[in-house]
Amino acid sequence: MTYTVGSYLAARLAQIGLKHHFAVAGDFNLALLDQLLTNEETEQVYCCNELNCGYAAEGYARANGAAAAVVTFSVGGLSIINAIAGANAENLPVILISGAPNTNDRATDHLLHHTMATSDLSYQLDIAARITCCAVAITSPDKAPSQIDRAIRAALRESKPAYIEIACNIAGAPCAAPGPVSSLLAQAPSDADTLEAAVSAAADFIKARKKPLILIGSKLRAAKAEPAAQALAQALGCPVAVMAAAKSFFPETHPQFAGIYWGEVSSPTTREIVDWSDGLICIGTLFNDYSTVGWTSNPAGANVLTLDIDHVSLAGHDFSGVRLAEVLDGLATRVEANPTALNELHRLRAAPAAVPEAPPEAKLSRTEMMRQIQGLLTGDSTVLVETGDSWFNGMNLALPEGARFEIEMQWGSIGWAVPATFGYAVGAPGRQVIAMIGDGSFQLTAQEVAQMIRRKLPILIFLINNRGYTIEVEIHDGPYNNIKNWDYAGLINVFNAEDGEGLGLRAGTGGELAEAITRARGNANGPTLIECALDRDDCSPNLISWGRRVATANARPPQPK
Ligand code: DPX
Ligand code: MG
């Protein structure tokens, strides 16, 4: 077979396990899309716009480990930037592929459409370079294989997005055949001496503590170290608390699971036990203003051992160039079991109180809605929660063994959830995909529900209509937090048009919600959106406490120099 630049790229995408790539067409990428279509192992999935395309790929990467999004130059390439920067913040290897102007138009004074009517054609590459780990522009078929491989290898190794720009007249040009894919998949191993020194210092730290405790953070998945963290937990026998952004990265059914650690808004007793520990083993953690609740809970100092994706640090030591999974594996063989903190946790912990069912005709409340969502969850469920009160409501869900939870907590861009849920469901056929999305967020990217309908995906969306930007209300209120109401459930028929099987339902009482959920379960050939009508003030108490702290942090006056 003779390869072209485009079919070489398609072969690489298929080889790294992408059964799908997401795309929006435009004249600068049409020849490239044709080439990608020649490979039957990676299917083209279309999106309504490029921002959604980026989020869909981001969601797919959460389900599948990596993803690709193909856009046209400039009008598409600049529109997708938010989602790609988000993938960077969230440590997800999304490969952004953009069509680009014909090579003959470069270095001429030709003015091209989709540009700012100047002959500058490099701004998209410059911007992409700022938000990806590797950005390449392909203008010659000879160099294309090594450039494509360099970008994909970097993305997979660093778990960050990469950028590949392909001139429109190069996409179909013949090029060399791809070599073995192992050169793209191989991880850089740890330096053996540094690994030994890091493991030994970390083991000494743990040995010297009376009440060690593990805290799991969101970078654990990017490091592909979830099993290794479980093995260390098993060996240590200590409690394992999980940060909000890492919910589901350690099984909640595990006897050592100690709840969600999120400062003042932690699960009951979790903050007490974390604060009581004299040796906090932070694995893949990330502390920002939100996760530290406005800098009120920011673990640091001599009692903290940090095991990050590629380095280990503790008081007096800093080791870089070591892989997290290898550090954890090494530690698991060296530590002795120390259940002191786990025993204390059991003493502190009361059995969770069961939430009573609300009368079916009573106005729908947040607690009743969450009670019913909890009842839906199985080991095959994945729950995606949009930025908003859904973060806080989602934290309280008890996840059965195998259930997954997705949250875009570092980037926190509203509008993420609809397309990310779509992409996730494309990447995880067979899972029960449930999204909790606020009314304000939904309005940013609602049209991607149409793609769920197009692909007949039985996604269940809980659209929480509390008539505004409630999280912002709790941080700082004003008229800007009120939004125009929509007929959210009615929108589904608009998207169905003549052939769709999406279902839009409304629930104003607990009884209506239960009935809607039953109908959703019977709707196998399309998404169901259940619009849950809540009072504007019916938000979680944790959101209120957290919002106050974040508001205080935001309002700190400038410090005198
Ligand atoms: C904004 C946020 O309705 O959820 O539960 O009512 O808060 P809640 P909604 O979806 O409203 C979301 C709203 C406006 N954040 O409360 S979280 C600021 C913001 C952001 N991302 C982007 N623009 C603005 N996070 C892209
Ligand atoms: Mg809202």
Short mmCIF file of N, CA, C and O and ligand atoms in Angstrom, two decimals, residues 51 55 82 290 386-391 393 408 411-416 437-444 464-473 475 480-481 483 488 536 539 543, ligand 1:
data_model
loop_
_atom_site.label_atom_id
_atom_site.label_comp_id
_atom_site.label_asym_id
_atom_site.label_seq_id
_atom_site.Cartn_x
_atom_site.Cartn_y
_atom_site.Cartn_z
N LEU A 51 -15.41 24.02 19.04
CA LEU A 51 -15.25 23.97 20.50
C LEU A 51 -15.80 22.65 21.03
O LEU A 51 -15.15 21.94 21.81
N TYR A 55 -14.01 19.42 23.02
CA TYR A 55 -14.51 18.82 24.26
C TYR A 55 -14.88 17.36 24.06
O TYR A 55 -14.68 16.52 24.95
N ASN A 82 -9.95 26.71 23.52
CA ASN A 82 -10.39 26.56 24.91
C ASN A 82 -10.38 25.09 25.33
O ASN A 82 -9.85 24.73 26.40
N TYR A 290 -9.38 26.47 44.20
CA TYR A 290 -10.66 25.78 44.37
C TYR A 290 -10.50 24.53 45.26
O TYR A 290 -11.28 24.30 46.18
N GLU A 386 -20.87 18.61 35.41
CA GLU A 386 -20.48 19.93 34.88
C GLU A 386 -20.11 20.88 36.02
O GLU A 386 -20.59 20.72 37.17
N THR A 387 -19.31 21.87 35.74
CA THR A 387 -18.99 22.90 36.72
C THR A 387 -20.29 23.57 37.18
O THR A 387 -21.13 23.94 36.36
N GLY A 388 -20.43 23.71 38.49
CA GLY A 388 -21.66 24.25 39.05
C GLY A 388 -21.99 23.45 40.29
O GLY A 388 -21.12 22.72 40.81
N ASP A 389 -23.22 23.52 40.76
CA ASP A 389 -23.56 22.75 41.95
C ASP A 389 -23.46 21.25 41.69
O ASP A 389 -23.37 20.46 42.63
N SER A 390 -23.45 20.85 40.42
CA SER A 390 -23.29 19.42 40.11
C SER A 390 -21.97 18.87 40.66
O SER A 390 -21.89 17.69 41.01
N TRP A 391 -20.95 19.71 40.75
CA TRP A 391 -19.69 19.27 41.38
C TRP A 391 -19.96 18.77 42.80
O TRP A 391 -19.50 17.72 43.21
N ASN A 393 -22.92 18.19 44.35
CA ASN A 393 -23.88 17.09 44.44
C ASN A 393 -23.24 15.77 44.04
O ASN A 393 -23.49 14.73 44.66
N GLU A 408 -14.24 18.18 35.27
CA GLU A 408 -13.19 19.00 34.64
C GLU A 408 -12.83 20.11 35.62
O GLU A 408 -13.09 21.28 35.42
N TRP A 411 -9.73 22.98 34.84
CA TRP A 411 -10.03 23.99 33.80
C TRP A 411 -11.38 24.64 34.08
O TRP A 411 -11.52 25.86 33.93
N GLY A 412 -12.37 23.85 34.43
CA GLY A 412 -13.66 24.39 34.88
C GLY A 412 -14.37 25.29 33.88
O GLY A 412 -14.92 26.32 34.25
N SER A 413 -14.41 24.87 32.63
CA SER A 413 -15.06 25.69 31.60
C SER A 413 -16.48 25.21 31.40
O SER A 413 -16.71 24.06 31.00
N ILE A 414 -17.45 26.08 31.70
CA ILE A 414 -18.83 25.62 31.53
C ILE A 414 -19.09 25.41 30.03
O ILE A 414 -18.52 26.09 29.18
N GLY A 415 -19.94 24.44 29.74
CA GLY A 415 -20.16 24.03 28.36
C GLY A 415 -19.41 22.75 28.05
O GLY A 415 -19.67 22.09 27.04
N TRP A 416 -18.50 22.36 28.94
CA TRP A 416 -17.69 21.15 28.73
C TRP A 416 -18.56 19.89 28.68
O TRP A 416 -18.36 19.01 27.84
N ILE A 437 -25.89 18.34 34.50
CA ILE A 437 -25.49 19.59 33.83
C ILE A 437 -26.45 20.71 34.24
O ILE A 437 -27.67 20.55 34.17
N GLY A 438 -25.91 21.85 34.66
CA GLY A 438 -26.74 22.99 35.04
C GLY A 438 -27.29 23.71 33.81
O GLY A 438 -26.76 23.60 32.70
N ASP A 439 -28.35 24.47 34.04
CA ASP A 439 -29.01 25.19 32.94
C ASP A 439 -28.06 26.19 32.26
O ASP A 439 -28.00 26.29 31.03
N GLY A 440 -27.30 26.91 33.06
CA GLY A 440 -26.40 27.92 32.49
C GLY A 440 -25.33 27.28 31.62
O GLY A 440 -25.08 27.73 30.49
N SER A 441 -24.74 26.23 32.09
CA SER A 441 -23.69 25.54 31.33
C SER A 441 -24.24 24.95 30.04
O SER A 441 -23.61 25.02 28.99
N PHE A 442 -25.42 24.38 30.14
CA PHE A 442 -26.03 23.72 28.99
C PHE A 442 -26.18 24.69 27.81
O PHE A 442 -26.03 24.32 26.66
N GLN A 443 -26.46 25.95 28.15
CA GLN A 443 -26.73 26.92 27.08
C GLN A 443 -25.49 27.18 26.21
O GLN A 443 -25.61 27.69 25.10
N LEU A 444 -24.30 26.83 26.68
CA LEU A 444 -23.11 27.09 25.87
C LEU A 444 -22.94 26.12 24.71
O LEU A 444 -22.47 26.51 23.64
N ILE A 464 -30.20 20.36 35.29
CA ILE A 464 -30.66 20.94 36.54
C ILE A 464 -31.02 22.40 36.33
O ILE A 464 -30.15 23.26 36.16
N ASN A 465 -32.31 22.64 36.27
CA ASN A 465 -32.79 24.00 35.98
C ASN A 465 -33.08 24.73 37.29
O ASN A 465 -34.18 24.66 37.82
N ASN A 466 -32.06 25.42 37.79
CA ASN A 466 -32.26 26.23 38.99
C ASN A 466 -32.30 27.71 38.64
O ASN A 466 -32.05 28.58 39.46
N ARG A 467 -32.57 27.98 37.37
CA ARG A 467 -32.80 29.34 36.88
C ARG A 467 -31.63 30.27 37.11
O ARG A 467 -31.78 31.38 37.62
N GLY A 468 -30.43 29.82 36.80
CA GLY A 468 -29.32 30.77 36.86
C GLY A 468 -27.99 30.14 37.17
O GLY A 468 -27.86 28.91 37.28
N TYR A 469 -27.01 31.01 37.33
CA TYR A 469 -25.63 30.60 37.63
C TYR A 469 -25.48 30.51 39.15
O TYR A 469 -24.87 31.37 39.78
N THR A 470 -26.01 29.43 39.74
CA THR A 470 -26.08 29.37 41.20
C THR A 470 -24.70 29.41 41.86
O THR A 470 -24.51 30.05 42.89
N ILE A 471 -23.73 28.73 41.27
CA ILE A 471 -22.40 28.73 41.90
C ILE A 471 -21.87 30.17 41.98
O ILE A 471 -21.26 30.57 42.98
N GLU A 472 -22.13 30.95 40.95
CA GLU A 472 -21.67 32.34 40.95
C GLU A 472 -22.48 33.16 41.96
O GLU A 472 -21.95 34.08 42.59
N VAL A 473 -23.76 32.79 42.11
CA VAL A 473 -24.60 33.49 43.10
C VAL A 473 -23.95 33.35 44.47
O VAL A 473 -23.87 34.30 45.25
N ILE A 475 -20.78 32.76 45.12
CA ILE A 475 -19.48 33.41 45.20
C ILE A 475 -19.67 34.93 45.26
O ILE A 475 -19.07 35.63 46.08
N TYR A 480 -26.02 39.69 36.62
CA TYR A 480 -25.36 38.87 35.59
C TYR A 480 -25.49 37.37 35.85
O TYR A 480 -25.11 36.56 35.01
N ASN A 481 -25.99 36.99 37.01
CA ASN A 481 -26.16 35.56 37.30
C ASN A 481 -27.55 35.04 36.92
O ASN A 481 -27.85 33.87 37.13
N ILE A 483 -30.29 34.09 34.06
CA ILE A 483 -30.22 33.74 32.64
C ILE A 483 -31.62 33.61 32.06
O ILE A 483 -32.58 33.42 32.79
N TYR A 488 -35.91 23.41 27.90
CA TYR A 488 -34.81 22.46 27.67
C TYR A 488 -35.31 21.11 27.16
O TYR A 488 -34.74 20.54 26.23
N ARG A 536 -34.29 28.16 42.88
CA ARG A 536 -33.01 28.84 42.69
C ARG A 536 -32.11 28.73 43.93
O ARG A 536 -30.89 28.68 43.82
N CYS A 539 -29.51 24.77 46.78
CA CYS A 539 -28.17 24.30 46.40
C CYS A 539 -27.53 23.60 47.58
O CYS A 539 -28.02 23.66 48.70
N LEU A 543 -21.64 23.92 48.71
CA LEU A 543 -21.40 25.00 47.74
C LEU A 543 -21.41 26.35 48.45
O LEU A 543 -20.58 27.23 48.16
C1 DPX B 1 -20.16 30.12 35.66
C2 DPX B 1 -20.83 29.10 36.32
O1 DPX B 1 -26.57 26.80 35.75
O2 DPX B 1 -24.84 25.66 37.22
O3 DPX B 1 -25.31 24.86 39.47
O4 DPX B 1 -26.54 26.85 38.62
O5 DPX B 1 -24.14 26.99 39.17
P1 DPX B 1 -25.23 26.13 38.70
P2 DPX B 1 -25.14 26.41 35.85
O6 DPX B 1 -24.63 25.54 34.80
O7 DPX B 1 -24.28 27.73 35.91
C3 DPX B 1 -22.88 27.70 35.82
C4 DPX B 1 -22.32 28.97 36.43
C5 DPX B 1 -20.91 31.19 34.95
N1 DPX B 1 -18.78 30.17 35.67
O8 DPX B 1 -22.72 29.01 37.77
S1 DPX B 1 -19.94 27.86 37.12
C6 DPX B 1 -17.93 31.11 35.00
C7 DPX B 1 -17.53 30.64 33.63
C8 DPX B 1 -16.91 29.38 33.46
N2 DPX B 1 -16.61 28.95 32.19
C9 DPX B 1 -16.86 29.74 31.14
N3 DPX B 1 -17.43 30.94 31.29
C10 DPX B 1 -17.77 31.40 32.52
N4 DPX B 1 -16.64 28.57 34.49
C11 DPX B 1 -16.53 29.22 29.78
#
